[in-house]
């Protein structure tokens, strides 16, 4: 298999993982998010002026408790802005999505373990929808 074909195959596999990530967020579905986040993943933001750092045991209950954008009839805005593979088992994705009233820019670091791409780090910024 050529390097280009292998790259394309891995990029497609990462995009599949990101699709589950977007689905999990849009439907507030922790079971989907648990498929794509590594159990030891970490979540960071400083959008509110202080460092927010959560592990998955702290993050998943927040997602489960909020009304899903889907249940409120909100349109999906998710998009993969860029995807870089640093090698056969390491990737970095810049993605955007929204959970009204906020829009998000996420930097997701993924690793491939046991044949599956998993998010190990989510670092993000949020702002009010419509603002830049």
Backbone as ProteinMPNN parsed JSONL, in Angstrom:
{"seq_chain_A": "XXXXXXXXXXXXXXXXXXXXXXXXXXXXXXXXXXXXXXXXXXXXXXXXXXXXXXXXXXXXXXXXXXXXXXXXXXXXXXXXXXXXXXXXXXXXXXXXXXXXXXXXXXXXXXXXXXXXXXXXXXXXXXXXXXXX", "coords_chain_A": {"N_chain_A": [[0.844, -1.168, 0.0], [0.55, 2.211, -0.823], [2.063, 5.188, 0.593], [0.398, 7.399, 0.371], [-2.156, 6.264, 0.089], [-2.383, 4.952, 2.529], [-2.297, 7.165, 4.251], [-4.672, 8.479, 3.462], [-6.536, 6.557, 4.208], [-6.215, 6.493, 7.011], [-6.835, 9.164, 7.603], [-9.526, 9.167, 6.912], [-10.484, 7.391, 8.845], [-10.001, 8.876, 11.17], [-11.727, 11.015, 10.641], [-14.152, 9.63, 10.802], [-14.2, 9.049, 13.553], [-14.381, 11.66, 14.494], [-16.892, 12.321, 13.518], [-18.518, 10.764, 15.195], [-17.931, 12.083, 17.549], [-19.051, 14.657, 17.015], [-21.755, 13.848, 16.717], [-22.252, 12.855, 19.289], [-22.017, 15.229, 20.826], [-24.086, 16.811, 19.684], [-26.349, 15.36, 20.3], [-26.156, 15.121, 23.008], [-25.079, 12.725, 23.955], [-23.587, 10.624, 25.915], [-22.693, 8.006, 25.692], [-21.876, 7.778, 23.033], [-19.819, 9.682, 23.043], [-18.084, 8.467, 24.828], [-17.111, 6.453, 23.263], [-15.312, 7.727, 21.638], [-13.658, 9.417, 23.149], [-10.694, 8.879, 24.935], [-10.485, 7.073, 27.999], [-8.743, 8.357, 29.781], [-8.618, 10.936, 28.895], [-8.317, 14.554, 28.671], [-9.775, 17.801, 29.236], [-9.798, 21.126, 28.361], [-10.089, 24.68, 28.838], [-9.83, 28.239, 28.585], [-11.556, 30.239, 28.154], [-13.268, 31.701, 29.815], [-11.619, 33.252, 31.343], [-10.198, 31.91, 33.27], [-8.421, 28.865, 33.995], [-10.036, 26.044, 32.955], [-10.222, 22.732, 33.706], [-10.979, 19.494, 33.121], [-11.522, 16.0, 33.734], [-12.685, 12.971, 32.146], [-14.548, 11.78, 33.849], [-15.59, 13.961, 35.125], [-16.487, 15.548, 33.016], [-18.367, 14.079, 31.389], [-20.837, 13.798, 32.947], [-21.739, 16.451, 32.856], [-22.347, 16.827, 30.16], [-24.376, 14.88, 29.917], [-26.362, 15.977, 31.504], [-27.29, 18.262, 30.251], [-29.734, 19.793, 28.086], [-30.039, 18.468, 24.849], [-28.731, 19.897, 21.814], [-30.025, 18.835, 19.574], [-32.529, 17.992, 20.582], [-33.687, 20.4, 21.004], [-34.096, 21.379, 18.552], [-32.026, 22.668, 17.207], [-29.934, 23.594, 14.52], [-27.224, 21.78, 13.08], [-23.81, 22.748, 13.169], [-21.37, 21.681, 12.874], [-18.001, 21.124, 11.815], [-15.069, 19.955, 10.235], [-12.223, 21.676, 10.307], [-9.472, 21.515, 9.923], [-7.106, 18.865, 9.568], [-4.438, 17.069, 10.736], [-2.038, 14.574, 10.366], [0.429, 13.292, 12.338], [1.844, 11.09, 12.161], [1.499, 7.506, 11.987], [-0.113, 7.011, 14.21], [-0.918, 9.335, 15.483], [-2.757, 12.319, 15.646], [-4.026, 15.62, 14.91], [-6.799, 17.636, 15.166], [-8.629, 20.439, 14.095], [-11.67, 21.693, 14.846], [-15.039, 22.939, 14.447], [-18.086, 23.759, 16.106], [-21.422, 24.079, 17.465], [-23.191, 24.716, 20.449], [-25.887, 26.018, 21.25], [-26.227, 28.794, 23.448], [-23.637, 29.119, 22.474], [-20.724, 29.131, 20.361], [-18.119, 26.99, 19.286], [-14.595, 26.458, 19.044], [-12.545, 23.866, 18.641], [-9.561, 22.178, 19.502], [-8.44, 19.113, 18.947], [-6.612, 16.429, 20.077], [-5.657, 13.342, 18.93], [-5.048, 9.841, 19.344], [-4.101, 6.669, 18.024], [-5.06, 3.709, 19.261], [-5.06, 0.275, 19.851], [-6.195, -0.105, 17.339], [-8.137, 1.876, 17.151], [-9.074, 5.292, 16.787], [-8.773, 7.722, 19.24], [-9.76, 10.496, 21.214], [-7.513, 12.288, 23.148], [-7.045, 14.707, 24.215], [-8.797, 17.696, 24.608], [-8.867, 20.956, 23.767], [-10.254, 24.071, 23.927], [-12.003, 27.003, 22.694], [-14.683, 29.173, 23.383], [-17.365, 31.244, 22.246], [-20.034, 33.687, 22.033], [-22.637, 32.682, 19.822], [-22.588, 33.895, 16.506], [-20.798, 35.915, 17.094], [-17.356, 36.768, 16.563]], "CA_chain_A": [[0.0, 0.0, 0.0], [1.355, 3.424, -0.896], [1.934, 6.096, 1.729], [-0.777, 8.248, 0.138], [-3.359, 5.489, 0.37], [-2.406, 4.739, 3.979], [-2.673, 8.451, 4.842], [-6.09, 8.709, 3.179], [-7.303, 5.612, 5.022], [-6.173, 6.956, 8.404], [-7.587, 10.424, 7.678], [-10.937, 8.786, 6.898], [-10.788, 6.8, 10.146], [-10.08, 9.993, 12.122], [-12.978, 11.73, 10.337], [-15.237, 8.813, 11.359], [-14.198, 9.296, 15.001], [-14.875, 13.019, 14.705], [-18.341, 12.29, 13.273], [-19.123, 10.286, 16.445], [-17.774, 13.2, 18.494], [-20.086, 15.639, 16.698], [-23.051, 13.244, 17.031], [-22.358, 12.822, 20.748], [-22.292, 16.577, 21.316], [-25.38, 17.305, 19.208], [-27.417, 14.607, 20.958], [-25.787, 14.98, 24.426], [-25.02, 11.273, 24.1], [-22.323, 10.266, 26.558], [-22.221, 6.704, 25.201], [-21.107, 8.046, 21.809], [-18.58, 10.374, 23.405], [-17.194, 7.491, 25.471], [-16.478, 5.671, 22.198], [-14.273, 8.496, 20.951], [-12.701, 9.952, 24.121], [-9.956, 7.917, 25.742], [-10.901, 7.258, 29.402], [-7.824, 9.251, 30.479], [-8.566, 12.213, 28.173], [-8.488, 15.787, 29.437], [-10.602, 18.843, 28.626], [-9.274, 22.404, 28.844], [-10.47, 25.953, 28.224], [-9.588, 29.446, 29.374], [-12.437, 31.255, 27.56], [-13.901, 32.521, 30.85], [-10.608, 33.987, 32.087], [-9.481, 31.022, 34.186], [-8.224, 27.548, 33.391], [-10.988, 24.981, 33.233], [-9.594, 21.441, 33.415], [-11.828, 18.381, 33.543], [-11.288, 14.678, 33.166], [-13.94, 12.468, 31.584], [-15.493, 11.535, 34.944], [-16.218, 15.249, 35.419], [-17.083, 16.104, 31.799], [-19.524, 13.338, 30.879], [-22.097, 14.16, 33.611], [-22.167, 17.772, 32.38], [-22.99, 16.585, 28.865], [-25.604, 14.109, 30.135], [-27.361, 16.801, 32.191], [-27.782, 19.401, 29.471], [-30.618, 19.471, 26.955], [-29.242, 18.364, 23.625], [-29.104, 20.797, 20.717], [-30.972, 18.132, 18.698], [-33.862, 17.992, 21.197], [-34.191, 21.772, 20.948], [-34.279, 21.723, 17.145], [-30.929, 23.495, 16.7], [-29.213, 23.084, 13.351], [-25.821, 21.428, 13.305], [-22.827, 23.625, 12.528], [-20.062, 21.048, 13.02], [-17.15, 21.111, 10.628], [-13.637, 19.717, 10.404], [-11.514, 22.788, 9.675], [-8.199, 20.969, 9.466], [-6.713, 17.588, 10.142], [-3.034, 16.757, 10.477], [-1.522, 13.327, 10.903], [1.851, 13.427, 12.638], [2.386, 9.749, 11.979], [0.424, 6.52, 11.849], [-0.939, 6.88, 15.408], [-1.074, 10.631, 16.141], [-3.446, 13.285, 14.792], [-4.528, 16.857, 15.495], [-7.921, 18.162, 14.392], [-9.28, 21.688, 14.473], [-13.061, 21.55, 14.457], [-15.97, 23.927, 14.988], [-19.447, 23.29, 16.329], [-22.143, 24.986, 18.349], [-24.187, 24.287, 21.423], [-26.437, 27.343, 21.536], [-25.937, 29.984, 22.642], [-22.197, 29.251, 22.261], [-20.007, 28.498, 19.247], [-16.867, 26.437, 19.803], [-13.445, 26.071, 18.224], [-11.881, 22.821, 19.409], [-8.34, 21.518, 19.052], [-8.54, 17.753, 19.462], [-5.466, 15.56, 19.84], [-6.098, 11.947, 18.894], [-4.061, 8.782, 19.175], [-4.682, 5.4, 17.596], [-4.712, 2.639, 20.191], [-5.837, -0.936, 19.601], [-6.914, 0.042, 16.077], [-9.174, 2.91, 17.205], [-8.679, 6.665, 17.043], [-9.431, 8.234, 20.443], [-9.361, 11.844, 21.64], [-6.837, 12.298, 24.444], [-7.031, 16.077, 24.713], [-9.686, 18.674, 23.982], [-8.584, 22.324, 24.187], [-11.23, 24.799, 23.131], [-12.442, 28.368, 22.98], [-16.082, 29.391, 23.013], [-17.842, 32.626, 22.172], [-21.458, 33.694, 21.673], [-22.903, 32.445, 18.412], [-22.685, 35.132, 15.746], [-19.627, 36.744, 17.387], [-16.119, 36.157, 16.074]], "C_chain_A": [[0.897, 1.242, 0.0], [1.105, 4.297, 0.328], [0.702, 6.98, 1.586], [-2.077, 7.542, 0.451], [-3.495, 5.256, 1.872], [-2.827, 6.019, 4.691], [-4.164, 8.697, 4.667], [-6.963, 7.8, 4.042], [-7.345, 6.056, 6.482], [-6.947, 8.256, 8.569], [-9.088, 10.14, 7.694], [-11.351, 8.187, 8.243], [-10.878, 7.875, 11.23], [-11.382, 10.765, 11.893], [-14.183, 10.95, 10.862], [-15.339, 9.009, 12.875], [-14.756, 10.679, 15.306], [-16.379, 13.102, 14.45], [-19.067, 11.784, 14.519], [-19.037, 11.359, 17.529], [-18.874, 14.238, 18.264], [-21.478, 15.106, 17.036], [-23.278, 13.236, 18.544], [-22.673, 14.177, 21.329], [-23.695, 17.033, 20.931], [-26.545, 16.611, 19.928], [-27.198, 14.467, 22.468], [-25.725, 13.504, 24.811], [-23.645, 10.85, 24.628], [-21.808, 8.92, 26.058], [-21.446, 6.86, 23.9], [-19.782, 8.721, 22.135], [-17.587, 9.417, 24.057], [-16.512, 6.594, 24.446], [-15.282, 6.396, 21.595], [-13.26, 9.141, 21.91], [-11.996, 8.793, 24.819], [-10.377, 8.129, 27.197], [-10.0, 8.208, 30.197], [-7.699, 10.613, 29.807], [-8.786, 13.391, 29.128], [-9.096, 16.868, 28.565], [-10.164, 20.169, 29.234], [-9.9, 23.577, 28.099], [-10.065, 27.08, 29.164], [-10.486, 30.585, 28.874], [-13.062, 32.188, 28.593], [-12.888, 33.218, 31.754], [-9.871, 33.177, 33.142], [-9.364, 29.656, 33.514], [-9.285, 26.586, 33.897], [-10.339, 23.681, 32.794], [-10.479, 20.347, 33.992], [-11.276, 17.072, 32.996], [-12.648, 14.154, 32.705], [-14.986, 12.173, 32.658], [-16.214, 12.815, 35.351], [-16.996, 15.782, 34.214], [-18.367, 15.392, 31.374], [-20.827, 13.658, 31.619], [-22.631, 15.54, 33.196], [-22.912, 17.62, 31.068], [-24.339, 15.893, 29.067], [-26.722, 14.971, 30.728], [-27.932, 17.929, 31.339], [-28.75, 18.952, 28.382], [-29.792, 19.448, 25.669], [-29.672, 19.411, 22.61], [-30.136, 20.14, 19.788], [-32.388, 18.206, 19.264], [-34.503, 19.374, 21.169], [-34.351, 22.261, 19.517], [-33.187, 22.598, 16.555], [-30.233, 22.813, 15.521], [-27.773, 22.777, 13.736], [-24.924, 22.389, 12.53], [-21.446, 22.986, 12.51], [-19.321, 20.953, 11.687], [-15.723, 20.78, 11.038], [-12.927, 20.81, 9.616], [-10.183, 22.301, 9.119], [-7.912, 19.676, 10.211], [-5.27, 17.32, 9.745], [-2.696, 15.425, 11.116], [-0.024, 13.508, 11.101], [2.578, 12.109, 12.445], [1.225, 8.784, 11.953], [-0.501, 6.416, 13.059], [-1.196, 8.202, 16.133], [-1.702, 11.623, 15.175], [-3.878, 14.501, 15.609], [-5.625, 17.386, 14.584], [-8.36, 19.5, 14.972], [-10.705, 21.577, 13.945], [-13.873, 22.702, 15.042], [-17.337, 23.266, 15.148], [-20.155, 24.313, 17.205], [-23.081, 24.207, 19.259], [-24.787, 25.604, 21.91], [-26.601, 27.588, 23.037], [-24.456, 30.171, 22.311], [-21.745, 28.545, 20.99], [-18.63, 28.105, 19.782], [-15.849, 26.224, 18.699], [-12.655, 25.107, 19.094], [-10.596, 22.375, 18.724], [-8.333, 20.157, 19.737], [-7.292, 16.965, 19.082], [-5.956, 14.121, 19.957], [-4.902, 11.015, 18.768], [-4.799, 7.514, 18.755], [-4.143, 4.312, 18.51], [-5.627, 1.45, 19.913], [-6.73, -0.795, 18.37], [-7.983, 1.106, 16.058], [-8.567, 4.27, 17.495], [-9.483, 7.186, 18.226], [-8.882, 9.627, 20.753], [-8.714, 11.724, 23.017], [-6.787, 13.691, 25.051], [-7.981, 16.935, 23.895], [-9.34, 20.023, 24.599], [-9.45, 23.204, 23.308], [-11.413, 26.238, 23.592], [-13.915, 28.44, 22.6], [-16.379, 30.88, 23.028], [-19.327, 32.585, 21.827], [-21.626, 33.46, 20.174], [-23.116, 33.787, 17.716], [-21.525, 36.086, 15.989], [-18.399, 36.032, 16.82], [-14.984, 36.355, 17.031]], "O_chain_A": [[1.881, 1.306, 0.737], [0.086, 4.169, 1.007], [0.035, 7.277, 2.577], [-2.996, 8.139, 1.011], [-4.592, 5.351, 2.422], [-3.622, 5.973, 5.629], [-4.846, 9.081, 5.616], [-8.003, 8.223, 4.545], [-8.398, 6.001, 7.117], [-7.643, 8.437, 9.568], [-9.837, 10.801, 8.413], [-12.453, 8.451, 8.724], [-11.734, 7.797, 12.111], [-12.063, 11.127, 12.852], [-15.147, 11.559, 11.324], [-16.439, 9.121, 13.415], [-15.513, 10.852, 16.261], [-17.07, 13.882, 15.107], [-20.121, 12.313, 14.871], [-19.961, 11.522, 18.327], [-19.549, 14.65, 19.207], [-22.298, 15.84, 17.588], [-24.364, 13.571, 19.018], [-23.504, 14.284, 22.23], [-24.417, 17.583, 21.763], [-27.599, 17.212, 20.137], [-27.962, 13.774, 23.139], [-26.245, 13.091, 25.848], [-22.678, 10.738, 23.873], [-20.595, 8.713, 26.005], [-20.462, 6.154, 23.679], [-18.746, 8.373, 21.569], [-16.379, 9.546, 23.857], [-15.452, 6.033, 24.723], [-14.349, 5.763, 21.1], [-12.119, 9.385, 21.519], [-12.642, 7.835, 25.244], [-10.608, 9.271, 27.596], [-10.445, 8.8, 31.18], [-6.775, 11.368, 30.11], [-9.348, 13.251, 30.214], [-8.962, 16.863, 27.341], [-10.154, 20.332, 30.454], [-10.2, 23.493, 26.908], [-9.97, 26.895, 30.377], [-10.212, 31.755, 29.139], [-13.356, 33.343, 28.284], [-13.253, 33.722, 32.817], [-9.005, 33.71, 33.836], [-10.111, 29.336, 32.589], [-9.415, 26.346, 35.097], [-9.949, 23.542, 31.635], [-10.699, 20.283, 35.202], [-10.646, 17.038, 31.939], [-13.658, 14.839, 32.865], [-16.184, 12.302, 32.404], [-17.33, 12.759, 35.867], [-18.048, 16.4, 34.379], [-19.352, 16.049, 31.034], [-21.86, 13.781, 30.961], [-23.842, 15.762, 33.191], [-23.977, 18.206, 30.878], [-25.333, 16.281, 28.453], [-27.9, 14.717, 30.477], [-28.969, 18.494, 31.687], [-28.606, 17.864, 27.824], [-28.949, 20.317, 25.445], [-30.846, 19.775, 22.551], [-31.024, 20.82, 19.273], [-33.341, 18.451, 18.524], [-35.721, 19.502, 21.296], [-34.7, 23.419, 19.287], [-33.392, 23.213, 15.509], [-29.983, 21.607, 15.54], [-27.187, 23.428, 14.602], [-25.228, 22.788, 11.406], [-20.459, 23.642, 12.177], [-19.9, 20.74, 10.622], [-15.229, 21.261, 12.058], [-13.025, 20.858, 8.39], [-9.81, 22.628, 7.992], [-8.402, 19.435, 11.314], [-4.925, 17.342, 8.563], [-3.032, 15.179, 12.275], [0.705, 13.833, 10.163], [3.802, 12.044, 12.558], [0.071, 9.21, 11.903], [-1.565, 5.804, 12.963], [-1.645, 8.196, 17.28], [-1.257, 11.764, 14.036], [-4.069, 14.425, 16.823], [-5.417, 17.564, 13.384], [-8.448, 19.665, 16.188], [-10.921, 21.392, 12.747], [-13.455, 23.353, 16.0], [-17.689, 22.339, 14.418], [-19.553, 25.297, 17.635], [-23.668, 23.194, 18.88], [-24.281, 26.227, 22.844], [-27.047, 26.718, 23.785], [-24.051, 31.261, 21.908], [-22.294, 27.517, 20.594], [-18.053, 28.798, 20.62], [-16.191, 25.861, 17.573], [-12.155, 25.482, 20.155], [-10.558, 22.216, 17.504], [-8.231, 20.068, 20.961], [-6.958, 16.85, 17.903], [-6.582, 13.735, 20.944], [-3.884, 11.358, 18.167], [-5.968, 7.318, 19.088], [-2.945, 4.028, 18.534], [-6.837, 1.616, 19.758], [-7.858, -1.286, 18.344], [-8.685, 1.246, 15.056], [-7.67, 4.402, 18.328], [-10.712, 7.111, 18.232], [-7.694, 9.895, 20.575], [-9.287, 11.138, 23.935], [-6.523, 13.85, 26.242], [-7.973, 16.908, 22.664], [-9.496, 20.218, 25.805], [-9.397, 23.103, 22.083], [-11.039, 26.625, 24.699], [-14.34, 27.84, 21.613], [-15.732, 31.66, 23.726], [-19.826, 31.555, 21.374], [-20.856, 33.974, 19.363], [-23.741, 34.694, 18.265], [-21.285, 36.979, 15.176], [-18.42, 34.817, 16.623], [-13.87, 35.901, 16.769]]}, "name": "protein", "num_of_chains": 1, "seq": "XXXXXXXXXXXXXXXXXXXXXXXXXXXXXXXXXXXXXXXXXXXXXXXXXXXXXXXXXXXXXXXXXXXXXXXXXXXXXXXXXXXXXXXXXXXXXXXXXXXXXXXXXXXXXXXXXXXXXXXXXXXXXXXXXXXX"}
